[in-house]
């Protein structure tokens, strides 16, 4: 449980930095955007191994273990969407980053709405 929470925490910290740029709360820095987006893309691949049988608890809702196929579908969607801001950031274009940030954020939210403990 601690592993997945740590991976998701690191991912959220870097994703938040991207969001601050995409939403105009901090000035756009292409190099920082690229670095943060690459971390998000890499971290998005990690927490899923820590959702096996016997790892229930924490902020993980019981639906994860009841709706395995749906949960795996959301995992894959997040991994795919999390890689898109990295491609956009590497292009050095804030508009491209903004266009990719929203769908990536929506992917995170969709999983939280369905599978995070309330």
mmCIF file of C-alpha atoms in Angstrom:
data_model
loop_
_atom_site.group_PDB
_atom_site.id
_atom_site.type_symbol
_atom_site.label_atom_id
_atom_site.label_comp_id
_atom_site.label_asym_id
_atom_site.label_seq_id
_atom_site.Cartn_x
_atom_site.Cartn_y
_atom_site.Cartn_z
ATOM 1 C CA UNK A 1 0.000 0.000 0.000
ATOM 2 C CA UNK A 2 2.805 2.407 0.854
ATOM 3 C CA UNK A 3 4.494 1.792 -2.512
ATOM 4 C CA UNK A 4 1.412 2.665 -4.551
ATOM 5 C CA UNK A 5 0.640 5.687 -2.389
ATOM 6 C CA UNK A 6 4.200 6.921 -2.809
ATOM 7 C CA UNK A 7 4.160 6.436 -6.584
ATOM 8 C CA UNK A 8 0.836 8.229 -6.909
ATOM 9 C CA UNK A 9 2.023 11.043 -4.623
ATOM 10 C CA UNK A 10 5.167 11.667 -6.687
ATOM 11 C CA UNK A 11 3.118 11.576 -9.884
ATOM 12 C CA UNK A 12 0.608 14.067 -8.480
ATOM 13 C CA UNK A 13 3.331 16.484 -7.391
ATOM 14 C CA UNK A 14 4.818 16.641 -10.868
ATOM 15 C CA UNK A 15 1.397 16.713 -12.502
ATOM 16 C CA UNK A 16 0.483 19.670 -10.298
ATOM 17 C CA UNK A 17 3.519 21.559 -11.565
ATOM 18 C CA UNK A 18 2.372 20.948 -15.135
ATOM 19 C CA UNK A 19 -1.116 22.066 -14.241
ATOM 20 C CA UNK A 20 0.189 25.295 -12.761
ATOM 21 C CA UNK A 21 1.838 26.091 -16.101
ATOM 22 C CA UNK A 22 -1.084 24.879 -18.218
ATOM 23 C CA UNK A 23 -3.517 26.973 -16.188
ATOM 24 C CA UNK A 24 -1.323 30.076 -16.149
ATOM 25 C CA UNK A 25 -0.667 30.114 -12.394
ATOM 26 C CA UNK A 26 3.090 30.049 -13.002
ATOM 27 C CA UNK A 27 5.078 31.138 -16.049
ATOM 28 C CA UNK A 28 5.597 28.507 -18.721
ATOM 29 C CA UNK A 29 9.079 26.985 -18.680
ATOM 30 C CA UNK A 30 9.557 24.490 -21.503
ATOM 31 C CA UNK A 31 12.458 22.680 -19.827
ATOM 32 C CA UNK A 32 10.629 22.338 -16.502
ATOM 33 C CA UNK A 33 7.455 21.253 -18.286
ATOM 34 C CA UNK A 34 9.363 18.552 -20.135
ATOM 35 C CA UNK A 35 11.079 17.294 -16.977
ATOM 36 C CA UNK A 36 7.847 17.175 -14.998
ATOM 37 C CA UNK A 37 5.866 15.608 -17.831
ATOM 38 C CA UNK A 38 8.460 12.867 -18.257
ATOM 39 C CA UNK A 39 8.280 12.047 -14.545
ATOM 40 C CA UNK A 40 4.483 11.872 -14.759
ATOM 41 C CA UNK A 41 4.656 9.539 -17.763
ATOM 42 C CA UNK A 42 7.132 7.250 -15.999
ATOM 43 C CA UNK A 43 5.344 7.274 -12.642
ATOM 44 C CA UNK A 44 1.991 6.497 -14.277
ATOM 45 C CA UNK A 45 3.308 3.016 -15.035
ATOM 46 C CA UNK A 46 4.347 2.135 -11.485
ATOM 47 C CA UNK A 47 1.565 1.971 -8.883
ATOM 48 C CA UNK A 48 -0.510 -0.750 -10.516
ATOM 49 C CA UNK A 49 1.680 -3.649 -9.403
ATOM 50 C CA UNK A 50 0.822 -2.728 -5.821
ATOM 51 C CA UNK A 51 -2.931 -3.341 -6.184
ATOM 52 C CA UNK A 52 -2.812 -7.125 -5.926
ATOM 53 C CA UNK A 53 -4.781 -9.396 -3.672
ATOM 54 C CA UNK A 54 -4.183 -8.685 -0.018
ATOM 55 C CA UNK A 55 -3.261 -5.021 -0.577
ATOM 56 C CA UNK A 56 -6.686 -3.590 0.207
ATOM 57 C CA UNK A 57 -6.932 -0.452 2.282
ATOM 58 C CA UNK A 58 -5.710 3.075 2.357
ATOM 59 C CA UNK A 59 -7.483 5.319 -0.126
ATOM 60 C CA UNK A 60 -8.149 2.396 -2.453
ATOM 61 C CA UNK A 61 -11.851 1.641 -2.630
ATOM 62 C CA UNK A 62 -13.104 -1.942 -2.443
ATOM 63 C CA UNK A 63 -14.438 -1.593 -6.011
ATOM 64 C CA UNK A 64 -10.863 -2.078 -7.269
ATOM 65 C CA UNK A 65 -10.988 -5.727 -6.309
ATOM 66 C CA UNK A 66 -14.620 -6.189 -7.351
ATOM 67 C CA UNK A 67 -14.329 -4.555 -10.790
ATOM 68 C CA UNK A 68 -10.892 -5.701 -11.896
ATOM 69 C CA UNK A 69 -11.492 -5.357 -15.654
ATOM 70 C CA UNK A 70 -12.793 -1.796 -15.302
ATOM 71 C CA UNK A 71 -9.898 -0.886 -13.009
ATOM 72 C CA UNK A 72 -7.351 -2.281 -15.474
ATOM 73 C CA UNK A 73 -9.047 -0.337 -18.278
ATOM 74 C CA UNK A 74 -8.700 2.893 -16.263
ATOM 75 C CA UNK A 75 -5.046 2.085 -15.516
ATOM 76 C CA UNK A 76 -4.284 1.706 -19.209
ATOM 77 C CA UNK A 77 -6.142 4.906 -20.062
ATOM 78 C CA UNK A 78 -4.130 6.814 -17.458
ATOM 79 C CA UNK A 79 -0.845 5.430 -18.737
ATOM 80 C CA UNK A 80 -1.772 6.447 -22.285
ATOM 81 C CA UNK A 81 -3.009 9.915 -21.340
ATOM 82 C CA UNK A 82 -0.096 10.578 -18.969
ATOM 83 C CA UNK A 83 2.364 10.196 -21.836
ATOM 84 C CA UNK A 84 0.690 12.818 -24.017
ATOM 85 C CA UNK A 85 1.715 15.917 -22.010
ATOM 86 C CA UNK A 86 5.328 14.725 -22.240
ATOM 87 C CA UNK A 87 5.137 14.719 -26.036
ATOM 88 C CA UNK A 88 3.495 18.135 -26.000
ATOM 89 C CA UNK A 89 6.035 19.561 -23.542
ATOM 90 C CA UNK A 90 8.933 18.342 -25.681
ATOM 91 C CA UNK A 91 7.480 20.375 -28.557
ATOM 92 C CA UNK A 92 7.982 23.469 -26.378
ATOM 93 C CA UNK A 93 4.480 24.745 -27.058
ATOM 94 C CA UNK A 94 2.272 25.801 -24.147
ATOM 95 C CA UNK A 95 -0.868 25.459 -26.272
ATOM 96 C CA UNK A 96 -0.012 21.846 -27.053
ATOM 97 C CA UNK A 97 0.601 21.190 -23.354
ATOM 98 C CA UNK A 98 -2.730 22.775 -22.430
ATOM 99 C CA UNK A 99 -4.522 20.612 -25.000
ATOM 100 C CA UNK A 100 -3.038 17.415 -23.552
ATOM 101 C CA UNK A 101 -3.218 18.344 -19.876
ATOM 102 C CA UNK A 102 -7.025 18.332 -19.675
ATOM 103 C CA UNK A 103 -7.559 14.786 -20.952
ATOM 104 C CA UNK A 104 -4.759 13.505 -18.714
ATOM 105 C CA UNK A 105 -6.345 15.181 -15.687
ATOM 106 C CA UNK A 106 -9.736 13.761 -16.659
ATOM 107 C CA UNK A 107 -8.196 10.295 -16.749
ATOM 108 C CA UNK A 108 -6.948 10.707 -13.173
ATOM 109 C CA UNK A 109 -10.341 11.994 -12.047
ATOM 110 C CA UNK A 110 -12.237 9.149 -13.709
ATOM 111 C CA UNK A 111 -10.275 6.585 -11.758
ATOM 112 C CA UNK A 112 -10.610 8.500 -8.484
ATOM 113 C CA UNK A 113 -14.360 8.920 -9.001
ATOM 114 C CA UNK A 114 -14.807 5.184 -9.513
ATOM 115 C CA UNK A 115 -12.191 3.615 -7.283
ATOM 116 C CA UNK A 116 -11.021 5.932 -4.502
ATOM 117 C CA UNK A 117 -12.424 5.270 -1.051
ATOM 118 C CA UNK A 118 -14.878 7.886 0.104
#
